[in-house]
Coordinates of C-alpha atoms in Angstrom, one line a residue:
M185 CA 0.0 0.0 0.0
L186 CA 1.1 3.5 -0.8
L187 CA 0.0 6.6 1.2
I188 CA 0.6 10.1 -0.3
I189 CA 0.6 13.1 2.0
N190 CA -1.1 16.1 0.2
L191 CA -2.6 19.4 1.2
D192 CA -6.2 20.1 0.0
A193 CA -4.9 23.4 -1.3
R194 CA -2.3 21.8 -3.5
Q195 CA -4.4 20.3 -6.2
D196 CA -1.5 21.0 -8.6
R197 CA 0.7 18.6 -6.8
R198 CA -2.2 16.1 -6.5
A199 CA -2.6 16.3 -10.3
F200 CA 1.2 15.7 -10.7
M201 CA 1.0 12.6 -8.4
D202 CA -2.2 11.3 -10.0
R203 CA -0.6 11.2 -13.4
S204 CA 3.0 10.4 -12.6
C205 CA 2.4 7.9 -9.8
V206 CA -1.1 6.9 -8.8
A207 CA -2.5 5.7 -12.1
P208 CA 0.6 3.7 -13.0
L209 CA 0.7 1.9 -9.6
R210 CA -3.0 1.2 -9.6
A211 CA -2.4 -0.3 -13.1
I212 CA -0.3 -3.0 -11.4
K213 CA -2.9 -3.6 -8.6
T214 CA -1.2 -1.4 -5.9
D215 CA -3.5 0.1 -3.3
V216 CA -2.9 3.9 -3.2
A217 CA -4.6 6.5 -1.0
Y218 CA -4.1 10.1 -0.1
V219 CA -3.6 11.4 3.4
R220 CA -5.0 14.9 3.9
A221 CA -2.1 17.0 5.2
V222 CA -2.5 19.5 8.0
A223 CA -2.4 23.1 6.9
A224 CA 0.0 25.6 8.6
S225 CA -3.0 27.6 9.8
E226 CA -4.5 24.5 11.5
A227 CA -1.2 23.8 13.3
A228 CA -0.6 27.4 14.4
S229 CA -2.0 26.8 17.9
A230 CA -0.3 23.5 18.5
Q231 CA 2.5 23.6 21.1
S232 CA 6.0 23.1 19.9
L233 CA 9.2 22.4 21.8
S234 CA 10.4 25.8 22.9
S235 CA 14.0 24.5 23.5
F236 CA 14.2 23.6 19.8
E237 CA 15.2 27.3 19.4
L238 CA 18.8 27.0 20.5
D239 CA 20.5 29.6 22.5
E240 CA 23.4 31.1 20.5
S241 CA 25.8 30.3 23.4
K242 CA 25.1 26.6 22.8
L243 CA 25.8 26.6 19.1
E244 CA 29.5 25.8 19.3
A245 CA 28.8 22.8 21.5
L246 CA 26.3 21.6 18.9
L247 CA 28.8 22.1 16.1
D248 CA 31.4 20.1 18.0
A249 CA 28.9 17.3 18.7
W250 CA 27.8 17.3 15.1
H251 CA 31.3 16.8 13.7
S252 CA 32.7 14.7 16.5
S253 CA 30.0 12.1 15.9
G254 CA 31.1 11.8 12.3
C255 CA 28.2 13.6 10.8
E256 CA 28.4 15.2 7.3
A257 CA 30.3 18.5 7.4
V258 CA 27.9 21.5 7.8
A259 CA 28.8 25.1 8.1
R260 CA 28.1 27.0 11.4
S261 CA 25.9 29.3 9.4
G262 CA 23.7 26.4 8.4
L263 CA 23.1 25.2 12.0
E264 CA 22.7 28.8 13.0
R265 CA 20.0 29.5 10.4
Y266 CA 18.2 26.3 11.2
Y267 CA 18.4 26.0 15.0
L268 CA 18.4 29.6 16.2
R269 CA 14.7 30.0 15.5
P270 CA 11.4 28.5 16.8
V271 CA 9.6 25.7 15.1
S272 CA 7.5 27.2 12.2
N273 CA 3.8 26.5 11.7
E274 CA 4.6 24.8 8.5
E275 CA 6.9 22.4 10.3
K276 CA 4.4 21.7 13.0
A277 CA 1.9 21.0 10.3
C278 CA 4.3 18.6 8.5
T279 CA 4.9 16.6 11.7
R280 CA 1.2 16.3 12.4
S281 CA 0.7 15.2 8.8
H282 CA 3.1 12.4 9.1
R283 CA 1.5 11.3 12.3
L284 CA -1.8 11.2 10.5
A285 CA -0.1 9.0 7.8
W286 CA 1.1 6.6 10.5
Q287 CA -2.4 6.4 11.9
K288 CA -3.9 5.6 8.5
A289 CA -1.2 3.0 7.9
K290 CA -2.0 1.4 11.2
E291 CA -5.7 1.3 10.4
A292 CA -4.9 -0.3 7.0
M293 CA -2.8 -3.0 8.6
R294 CA -5.4 -3.6 11.2
E295 CA -8.0 -4.2 8.4
D296 CA -5.6 -6.4 6.3
A297 CA -3.7 -9.0 8.3
D298 CA -1.5 -9.7 5.2
L299 CA -0.3 -6.1 5.0
K300 CA 3.1 -6.0 6.6
W301 CA 4.3 -2.6 5.6
V302 CA 3.2 0.7 4.0
L303 CA 5.1 3.1 1.9
I304 CA 4.5 6.8 2.8
V305 CA 5.6 9.6 0.5
E306 CA 5.1 13.3 0.3
D307 CA 3.5 14.8 -2.8
D308 CA 6.9 16.0 -4.2
C309 CA 8.3 12.5 -4.6
V310 CA 9.6 11.0 -7.8
P311 CA 11.4 7.8 -8.8
C312 CA 14.0 9.6 -10.9
L313 CA 15.4 13.1 -11.2
H314 CA 15.6 13.6 -15.0
P315 CA 13.4 16.2 -16.8
A316 CA 9.9 15.4 -18.0
A317 CA 7.5 17.9 -19.5
E318 CA 3.9 17.9 -18.2
S319 CA 2.7 16.1 -21.2
Q320 CA 5.2 13.3 -20.5
W321 CA 4.6 12.8 -16.7
S322 CA 2.6 9.6 -17.1
A323 CA 4.7 8.0 -19.9
F324 CA 8.0 9.0 -18.3
Y325 CA 7.5 8.6 -14.5
G326 CA 4.9 5.8 -14.7
P327 CA 7.2 2.9 -15.7
A328 CA 9.8 4.2 -13.2
W329 CA 7.3 4.2 -10.4
Q330 CA 6.4 0.6 -11.2
V331 CA 10.0 -0.5 -11.2
A332 CA 10.6 1.4 -7.9
W333 CA 7.6 -0.2 -6.3
R334 CA 8.7 -3.8 -7.2
H335 CA 12.2 -3.0 -5.9
I336 CA 10.9 -1.7 -2.6
A337 CA 8.5 -4.6 -2.2
K338 CA 11.3 -7.1 -2.7
A339 CA 13.5 -5.2 -0.2
M340 CA 10.8 -5.1 2.4
E341 CA 10.2 -8.8 2.1
S342 CA 13.8 -9.5 2.6
C343 CA 14.1 -7.7 5.9
G344 CA 11.1 -9.1 7.7
E345 CA 10.6 -7.4 11.0
D346 CA 14.1 -6.3 11.6
F347 CA 13.3 -2.6 11.3
D348 CA 10.5 -0.3 12.4
F349 CA 10.8 1.8 9.3
V350 CA 13.0 2.0 6.2
Y351 CA 14.2 5.0 4.3
V352 CA 13.8 4.5 0.6
G353 CA 15.0 8.0 -0.1
R354 CA 16.9 10.3 2.3
H355 CA 19.8 12.7 3.0
R356 CA 22.4 10.7 4.8
L357 CA 24.0 12.9 7.4
G358 CA 25.7 10.6 9.8
P359 CA 28.1 7.6 9.7
E360 CA 26.8 4.1 9.5
D361 CA 28.0 0.6 9.0
E362 CA 28.4 -0.4 5.4
S363 CA 26.7 -3.7 4.6
D364 CA 25.9 -5.8 1.6
A365 CA 22.4 -6.4 2.9
V366 CA 19.5 -5.2 0.8
V367 CA 18.2 -3.3 3.9
R368 CA 20.8 -2.2 6.4
P369 CA 20.7 -0.1 9.6
A370 CA 20.5 3.7 8.9
G371 CA 22.5 6.3 10.7
F372 CA 21.5 9.9 11.3
S373 CA 19.4 10.8 8.2
S374 CA 17.1 13.6 7.2
C375 CA 14.1 13.9 4.8
L376 CA 10.9 12.0 5.2
H377 CA 9.8 12.3 1.6
A378 CA 9.7 8.5 1.1
Y379 CA 9.9 5.7 3.8
C380 CA 8.2 2.4 4.7
V381 CA 6.7 1.7 8.1
T382 CA 6.3 -1.8 9.3
R383 CA 3.4 -3.1 11.4
Q384 CA 5.4 -2.8 14.7
G385 CA 7.0 0.4 13.5
C386 CA 3.7 2.1 13.2
D387 CA 2.8 1.2 16.8
R388 CA 6.1 2.4 18.1
L389 CA 6.1 5.7 16.1
L390 CA 2.7 6.6 17.3
E391 CA 3.4 5.5 20.9
K392 CA 6.7 7.4 21.2
S393 CA 5.5 10.6 19.5
A394 CA 2.1 10.7 21.2
N395 CA 3.0 13.1 24.0
V396 CA 6.0 14.8 22.5
L397 CA 6.0 18.6 21.9
L398 CA 6.2 19.3 18.2
V399 CA 9.6 19.6 16.4
P400 CA 10.3 19.3 12.7
A401 CA 9.6 15.8 11.4
D402 CA 13.1 15.6 10.1
D403 CA 14.4 16.1 13.6
L404 CA 11.7 14.0 15.4
V405 CA 12.4 10.7 13.7
P406 CA 16.2 10.6 14.1
A407 CA 15.7 11.8 17.7
L408 CA 13.4 8.8 18.2
C409 CA 16.1 6.6 16.7
G410 CA 18.8 8.0 19.0
T411 CA 21.0 9.1 16.1
H412 CA 20.4 12.9 16.3
P413 CA 23.4 14.9 17.5
R414 CA 21.0 17.1 19.6
K415 CA 20.2 14.8 22.5
D416 CA 18.1 17.6 24.1
L417 CA 15.2 17.2 21.7
L418 CA 13.8 14.1 23.4
S419 CA 15.1 11.0 25.2
T420 CA 14.1 7.5 24.4
K421 CA 15.1 4.4 26.3
E422 CA 14.4 2.1 23.4
P423 CA 15.3 3.8 20.1
L424 CA 13.4 3.0 16.9
R425 CA 15.2 0.7 14.5
A426 CA 15.7 2.6 11.2
G427 CA 16.8 0.9 8.1
C428 CA 17.8 2.1 4.6
L429 CA 18.3 0.7 1.2
Q430 CA 21.8 0.5 -0.3
R431 CA 20.7 3.2 -2.8
D432 CA 17.9 5.7 -2.8
V433 CA 15.0 4.6 -4.9
L434 CA 12.7 7.7 -4.5
F435 CA 13.8 11.3 -4.6
Q436 CA 12.5 14.6 -3.4
L437 CA 11.6 17.5 -5.6
Q438 CA 10.3 19.6 -2.7
S439 CA 11.8 22.7 -4.3
I440 CA 10.5 22.3 -7.8
A441 CA 8.6 25.5 -7.4
L442 CA 5.2 24.4 -8.5
P443 CA 3.0 27.4 -8.6
G444 CA 2.1 28.5 -5.1
D445 CA 5.2 27.2 -3.3
D446 CA 6.6 29.4 -0.6
V447 CA 10.3 29.1 -1.6
Y448 CA 11.5 31.2 1.3
S449 CA 9.9 28.9 3.9
I450 CA 11.2 25.9 2.1
S451 CA 14.8 27.2 2.3
Q452 CA 14.4 28.1 6.0
S453 CA 13.4 24.5 6.8
S454 CA 16.6 23.0 5.6
I455 CA 20.0 22.7 7.2
E456 CA 21.4 22.9 3.7
P457 CA 22.1 26.6 2.8
P458 CA 20.1 27.8 -0.2
E459 CA 22.2 28.2 -3.3
M460 CA 20.9 31.4 -4.7
R461 CA 21.2 35.2 -4.6
S462 CA 17.5 36.1 -4.5
M463 CA 14.5 34.0 -4.0
R464 CA 12.5 36.0 -6.5
Q465 CA 15.1 35.9 -9.2
E466 CA 15.3 32.2 -9.7
L467 CA 13.8 29.1 -11.2
W468 CA 14.1 26.4 -8.6
R469 CA 15.9 23.1 -8.9
H470 CA 13.9 21.4 -11.6
P471 CA 13.6 23.6 -14.7
S472 CA 11.6 21.0 -16.6
L473 CA 8.5 22.0 -14.7
W474 CA 9.0 25.6 -15.8
L475 CA 10.7 25.3 -19.2
E476 CA 9.6 23.6 -22.3
R477 CA 11.5 20.7 -23.8
K478 CA 13.2 22.8 -26.4
D479 CA 14.5 25.0 -23.6
I480 CA 15.9 22.0 -21.8
L481 CA 17.6 20.9 -25.0
T482 CA 19.0 24.5 -25.3
L483 CA 20.5 24.2 -21.8
R484 CA 22.1 20.9 -22.7
C485 CA 24.0 22.6 -25.5
C486 CA 25.1 25.8 -23.8
G487 CA 28.0 24.9 -21.6
R488 CA 29.7 22.3 -19.4
E489 CA 28.0 23.2 -16.2
P490 CA 24.4 23.0 -17.4
L491 CA 25.2 19.8 -19.3
K492 CA 26.8 18.3 -16.2
S493 CA 23.8 19.2 -14.0
L494 CA 21.2 18.0 -16.4
N495 CA 22.9 14.7 -16.9
D496 CA 23.7 14.0 -13.2
A497 CA 20.7 12.8 -11.2
S498 CA 22.3 13.7 -7.9
A499 CA 22.8 17.2 -9.0
W500 CA 19.1 17.8 -9.9
R501 CA 18.2 19.1 -6.4
R502 CA 20.8 21.8 -6.8
V503 CA 20.0 23.0 -10.3
V504 CA 19.5 26.7 -10.0
L505 CA 19.1 29.2 -12.9
I506 CA 19.8 32.7 -11.7
C507 CA 18.1 35.3 -13.9
V508 CA 19.6 38.6 -12.7
E509 CA 17.1 41.4 -13.2
I510 CA 14.5 39.0 -14.6
K511 CA 11.5 38.7 -12.4
F512 CA 9.7 35.4 -11.8
Q513 CA 7.7 34.9 -15.0
A514 CA 5.8 32.3 -16.9
P515 CA 8.0 29.8 -18.9
H516 CA 7.2 31.3 -22.3
A517 CA 8.4 34.7 -21.2
I518 CA 11.8 33.6 -20.0
D519 CA 14.8 34.3 -22.2
V520 CA 16.5 31.0 -21.7
S521 CA 19.6 31.9 -23.7
T522 CA 20.2 34.9 -21.5
A523 CA 19.8 32.8 -18.3
S524 CA 22.0 30.1 -19.8
A525 CA 24.8 32.5 -20.8
R526 CA 24.9 34.0 -17.3
W527 CA 25.0 30.6 -15.7
R528 CA 27.8 29.5 -18.0
G529 CA 29.7 32.7 -17.3
G530 CA 29.5 32.0 -13.5

């Protein structure tokens, strides 16, 4: 079973998932359902963990703990921007939305004794990171979703009940033991755009997060696993067992800038520093959803850097076209050759 978290207000994303994911998976007899996400306005009154907002005097200690534990290098400015602030309403809403997904997964497994795990994804999830125009969403992403689903199903069958949940897409931030196992233990990781919850994992996630003050979901889960460098977020005597695949199968396009996205809020909710000069002067991270196919082909031919980024799946999340003095416009109004030349020129 697949559960997709989606806001009522984001019918554009629902349309994207319907055509790229839902229809192709239902065609191979996969149960797919949507989970109504909590809106930021609905979560505004929910109480968050006040100590999430770190005192500046404790930042150096966190930076030391972060790096001494072997976590991926991060700049002080990244931790400062992310942790020297309170939990946002959007983050509170995101955490509550994931809890709703866990509840729905538990209900589904209670009704179906043969259902051992559920895949939960956010509505910005794709099985590959190469460009596809809107007219090609179904034909391009559909077969890839079917392949990804079969791969995930086989992996989950192999691990039995060894894990409470399994990342099938993530940002690996901490060290972990390398293993040849199809599913292996995961270290400190971020991003909940795609993961599987097992039957016992659902129960444990709901139980351990039931009376916890809200923190960002990307901090909550690793804290529950005991892998988060910030041990002050919460304490757990019996950490959750997190697993991961050898390679990511599903990827996040959270910053593809579908119309209506709040790009500034997105950037504030990430430890990774935004790679841009001005939020209003850029096309975010996945130009295929803004530019026509002919424009993508133009970019492929206009220099080494665009070519490298467009051909490298791991670089797609960092594709940024800076259009200096060009305001955010509809795709047909953008002078791609100008943007390309400025990118090529550095």
